[in-house]
Coordinates of C-alpha atoms in Angstrom, one line a residue:
E1 CA -76.3 110.7 -112.6
E2 CA -79.4 112.8 -111.6
S3 CA -81.8 109.9 -112.4
E4 CA -79.6 107.5 -110.4
R5 CA -79.6 109.8 -107.4
V6 CA -83.4 110.3 -107.6
A7 CA -83.8 106.5 -107.8
G8 CA -81.6 106.0 -104.8
M9 CA -83.5 108.6 -102.8
T10 CA -86.8 107.1 -103.8
M11 CA -85.6 103.7 -102.7
T12 CA -84.5 105.0 -99.4
L13 CA -87.8 106.8 -98.9
G14 CA -89.7 103.5 -99.6
I15 CA -87.6 101.7 -97.0
L16 CA -88.4 104.3 -94.4
F17 CA -92.1 104.0 -95.2
G18 CA -91.8 100.2 -94.8
K19 CA -90.2 100.5 -91.4
Q20 CA -93.1 102.7 -90.3
G21 CA -95.6 100.1 -91.5
E22 CA -96.9 102.3 -94.3
L23 CA -96.8 99.5 -96.9
D24 CA -98.8 101.1 -99.6
D25 CA -96.5 104.1 -99.7
A26 CA -93.5 101.9 -99.4
L27 CA -94.6 99.8 -102.3
R28 CA -95.4 102.8 -104.5
M29 CA -91.9 104.3 -103.8
G30 CA -90.3 100.9 -104.4
K31 CA -91.9 100.4 -107.7
Q32 CA -91.0 103.9 -108.8
A33 CA -87.4 103.3 -107.8
L34 CA -87.4 100.1 -109.8
R35 CA -88.7 101.9 -112.9
L36 CA -86.0 104.6 -112.5
F37 CA -83.2 102.1 -112.0
R38 CA -84.3 100.1 -115.1
R39 CA -84.4 103.3 -117.1
V40 CA -80.8 104.1 -116.1
H41 CA -79.2 100.7 -116.1
G42 CA -81.4 98.3 -118.1
D43 CA -82.1 94.8 -116.8
E44 CA -78.7 93.6 -115.8
H45 CA -77.5 95.7 -112.9
R46 CA -77.1 95.2 -109.1
N47 CA -79.3 98.2 -108.3
V48 CA -82.2 96.8 -110.4
A49 CA -81.9 93.4 -108.8
D50 CA -81.8 94.9 -105.3
A51 CA -84.9 97.0 -106.1
L52 CA -86.7 93.8 -107.3
V53 CA -85.9 92.2 -104.0
S54 CA -87.2 95.2 -102.1
V55 CA -90.5 95.3 -104.0
G56 CA -90.8 91.5 -103.7
G57 CA -90.5 91.8 -99.9
L58 CA -93.2 94.5 -99.7
L59 CA -95.5 92.4 -101.9
F60 CA -94.9 89.5 -99.5
K61 CA -95.8 91.6 -96.5
K62 CA -99.0 92.6 -98.2
G63 CA -99.9 89.0 -98.9
H64 CA -99.4 89.2 -102.7
F65 CA -97.4 86.0 -102.8
D66 CA -97.4 85.3 -106.5
G67 CA -96.2 88.8 -107.3
A68 CA -93.5 88.5 -104.6
M69 CA -92.3 85.2 -106.1
A70 CA -92.1 86.7 -109.6
K71 CA -90.0 89.6 -108.3
F72 CA -87.7 87.3 -106.4
E73 CA -87.3 84.9 -109.3
E74 CA -86.4 87.8 -111.6
A75 CA -83.9 89.1 -109.1
R76 CA -82.3 85.7 -108.7
A77 CA -81.9 85.3 -112.4
M78 CA -80.3 88.8 -112.5
Y79 CA -77.9 88.0 -109.6
V80 CA -76.9 84.8 -111.3
G81 CA -76.2 86.6 -114.5
L82 CA -74.1 89.2 -112.7
Y83 CA -72.2 87.0 -110.2
G84 CA -72.9 83.3 -110.9
E85 CA -74.7 80.9 -108.7
E86 CA -72.1 81.0 -105.9
H87 CA -72.9 84.5 -104.5
E88 CA -74.4 85.7 -101.2
T89 CA -77.1 87.7 -103.0
V90 CA -78.3 84.5 -104.7
A91 CA -78.3 82.8 -101.3
A92 CA -80.3 85.6 -99.7
V93 CA -83.0 85.7 -102.4
L94 CA -83.4 81.9 -102.3
G95 CA -84.2 82.3 -98.6
S96 CA -86.9 84.9 -99.5
M97 CA -88.3 82.5 -102.1
A98 CA -88.6 79.8 -99.5
K99 CA -90.7 82.1 -97.3
V100 CA -93.0 82.6 -100.2
L101 CA -93.3 78.9 -100.8
N102 CA -94.3 78.4 -97.2
A103 CA -96.9 81.2 -97.5
Q104 CA -98.3 79.6 -100.7
G105 CA -98.8 76.3 -99.0
K106 CA -95.9 74.7 -100.9
G107 CA -93.7 74.4 -97.8
A108 CA -92.5 70.9 -98.8
E109 CA -90.3 72.6 -101.3
A110 CA -88.9 75.1 -98.8
P111 CA -86.3 72.9 -96.9
A112 CA -84.4 72.1 -100.1
M113 CA -84.3 75.7 -101.2
L114 CA -83.2 76.8 -97.7
Q115 CA -80.5 74.1 -97.7
K116 CA -79.2 75.4 -101.0
S117 CA -79.2 78.9 -99.7
L118 CA -77.2 77.9 -96.6
D119 CA -74.7 75.9 -98.7
I120 CA -74.0 78.9 -101.0
M121 CA -73.7 81.2 -98.0
T122 CA -71.2 79.1 -96.1
R123 CA -69.1 78.6 -99.2
T124 CA -69.0 82.3 -100.0
I125 CA -69.0 84.2 -96.7
G126 CA -68.0 81.5 -94.2
T127 CA -69.8 80.0 -91.2
D128 CA -69.3 82.4 -88.4
C129 CA -71.6 85.3 -89.4
D130 CA -75.2 86.5 -88.7
P131 CA -76.6 85.7 -92.2
V132 CA -75.6 82.0 -91.7
V133 CA -77.1 82.0 -88.2
M134 CA -80.4 83.3 -89.6
S135 CA -80.3 80.7 -92.4
L136 CA -79.7 77.9 -89.9
L137 CA -82.7 79.1 -87.8
S138 CA -85.0 79.3 -90.9
L139 CA -83.8 75.8 -92.0
G140 CA -84.3 74.3 -88.6
S141 CA -87.8 75.8 -88.4
S142 CA -88.7 74.5 -91.9
Y143 CA -87.5 71.0 -91.1
A144 CA -89.5 71.1 -87.8
Q145 CA -92.6 72.2 -89.6
H146 CA -92.4 69.1 -91.8
G147 CA -91.8 66.7 -89.0
M148 CA -88.1 66.2 -89.9
L149 CA -87.1 66.4 -86.3
K150 CA -83.6 65.0 -86.4
E151 CA -82.7 67.3 -89.2
A152 CA -84.2 70.3 -87.4
L153 CA -82.3 69.4 -84.2
V154 CA -79.0 69.3 -86.1
R155 CA -79.5 72.7 -87.6
Y156 CA -80.7 74.3 -84.3
E157 CA -77.8 72.9 -82.4
E158 CA -75.4 74.1 -85.1
G159 CA -76.9 77.5 -85.0
L160 CA -76.8 77.7 -81.3
G161 CA -73.1 76.8 -81.2
T162 CA -72.4 79.4 -83.9
V163 CA -74.4 82.2 -82.3
R164 CA -72.7 81.5 -78.9
R165 CA -69.3 81.6 -80.6
I166 CA -69.8 84.9 -82.5
H167 CA -71.9 86.6 -79.8
P168 CA -70.6 85.6 -76.4
E169 CA -72.3 88.7 -75.0
K170 CA -75.7 86.9 -75.4
T171 CA -78.4 87.9 -78.0
V172 CA -82.1 87.3 -78.7
M173 CA -81.1 84.9 -81.5
E174 CA -79.7 82.5 -78.8
G175 CA -83.1 82.4 -77.2
R176 CA -84.7 81.5 -80.6
F177 CA -82.5 78.5 -81.0
L178 CA -83.1 77.4 -77.4
D179 CA -86.8 77.6 -78.0
G180 CA -86.5 75.6 -81.2
I181 CA -84.5 72.9 -79.6
G182 CA -87.1 72.7 -76.7
S183 CA -89.9 72.4 -79.2
V184 CA -88.1 69.5 -81.0
C185 CA -87.5 67.7 -77.7
L186 CA -91.2 68.2 -76.9
E187 CA -92.3 66.6 -80.2
Q188 CA -89.9 63.7 -79.5
G189 CA -91.5 63.2 -76.1
R190 CA -88.4 64.2 -74.1
L191 CA -90.3 66.3 -71.6
E192 CA -87.5 66.9 -69.1
E193 CA -85.2 68.1 -71.8
A194 CA -87.9 70.3 -73.4
L195 CA -88.6 71.9 -70.0
S196 CA -84.9 72.7 -69.5
W197 CA -84.5 74.3 -72.9
Y198 CA -87.6 76.4 -72.5
Q199 CA -86.4 77.6 -69.1
E200 CA -83.1 78.5 -70.5
A201 CA -84.8 80.4 -73.4
H202 CA -86.9 82.2 -70.8
R203 CA -83.8 83.4 -69.0
M204 CA -82.2 84.5 -72.2
Y205 CA -85.2 86.5 -73.3
R206 CA -85.5 88.2 -69.9
K207 CA -81.9 89.1 -70.1
T208 CA -81.9 90.4 -73.7
L209 CA -85.4 91.8 -74.1
G210 CA -86.5 92.5 -70.5
P211 CA -88.6 90.6 -68.0
D212 CA -91.9 91.7 -69.4
C213 CA -91.3 90.8 -73.1
A214 CA -93.7 88.7 -75.0
E215 CA -91.0 86.1 -75.8
A216 CA -90.3 85.5 -72.1
R217 CA -94.1 85.1 -71.4
A218 CA -94.4 82.6 -74.2
M219 CA -91.5 80.6 -72.8
S220 CA -93.2 80.6 -69.4
D221 CA -96.4 79.3 -71.0
K222 CA -94.5 76.6 -72.8
A223 CA -92.7 75.5 -69.6
A224 CA -96.0 75.4 -67.7
A225 CA -97.6 73.3 -70.5
V226 CA -94.7 70.8 -70.2
L227 CA -95.1 70.7 -66.4
R228 CA -98.8 69.8 -66.9
M229 CA -97.9 67.1 -69.3
Q230 CA -95.4 65.6 -66.9
S231 CA -98.0 65.6 -64.1
K232 CA -100.4 63.6 -66.3
V233 CA -97.6 61.1 -67.2
E234 CA -96.8 60.7 -63.5
D235 CA -100.5 60.1 -62.7
T236 CA -100.8 57.2 -65.2

């Protein structure tokens, strides 16, 4: 019991270091917590798997992508052993693994992994929840990165509808989907629609983050770029 308590406290301390940007100390605490949890529980326990995910996330932030993937893969295998493939923990770690693939330059594999994560999530926890919203945003971004614009648009529009349904009070996430849809429209040459989406995203960011936020300024820059493109088209 004492070792379990110490491991939990060490894990919490590592999380606090991480939030303060002190990644070396966070990683040291995370690894220590992982060792303690293994000593108490062996290799088939939720706390061990959670600690692996935490250490993997810190390694990812430090740019140690191979090490991060190894931790995520071990955690995934542990979650599957504990709960089976159809579990939200499996879905979450698949999303983390997709991020590593992108960072490793293996992004072509990421959309399929993100789609699998989303499918598991919707089957296990439903559609109207924040984890699914985040998954839709990640999947839309991944599709867009690989030029799969129609697929990206479907996911962005689905996510926008979901976030508006579960957060009628308006949130930053709505702005991110508006931005994503605008960018797809821009890539498709639909300048008027892109401008409209960017302007709506600008209003959303101003409302949720404040008029001087970086996100609102970025939307102003994107809208201005579209206006310049429209002027060039009109001049030809």
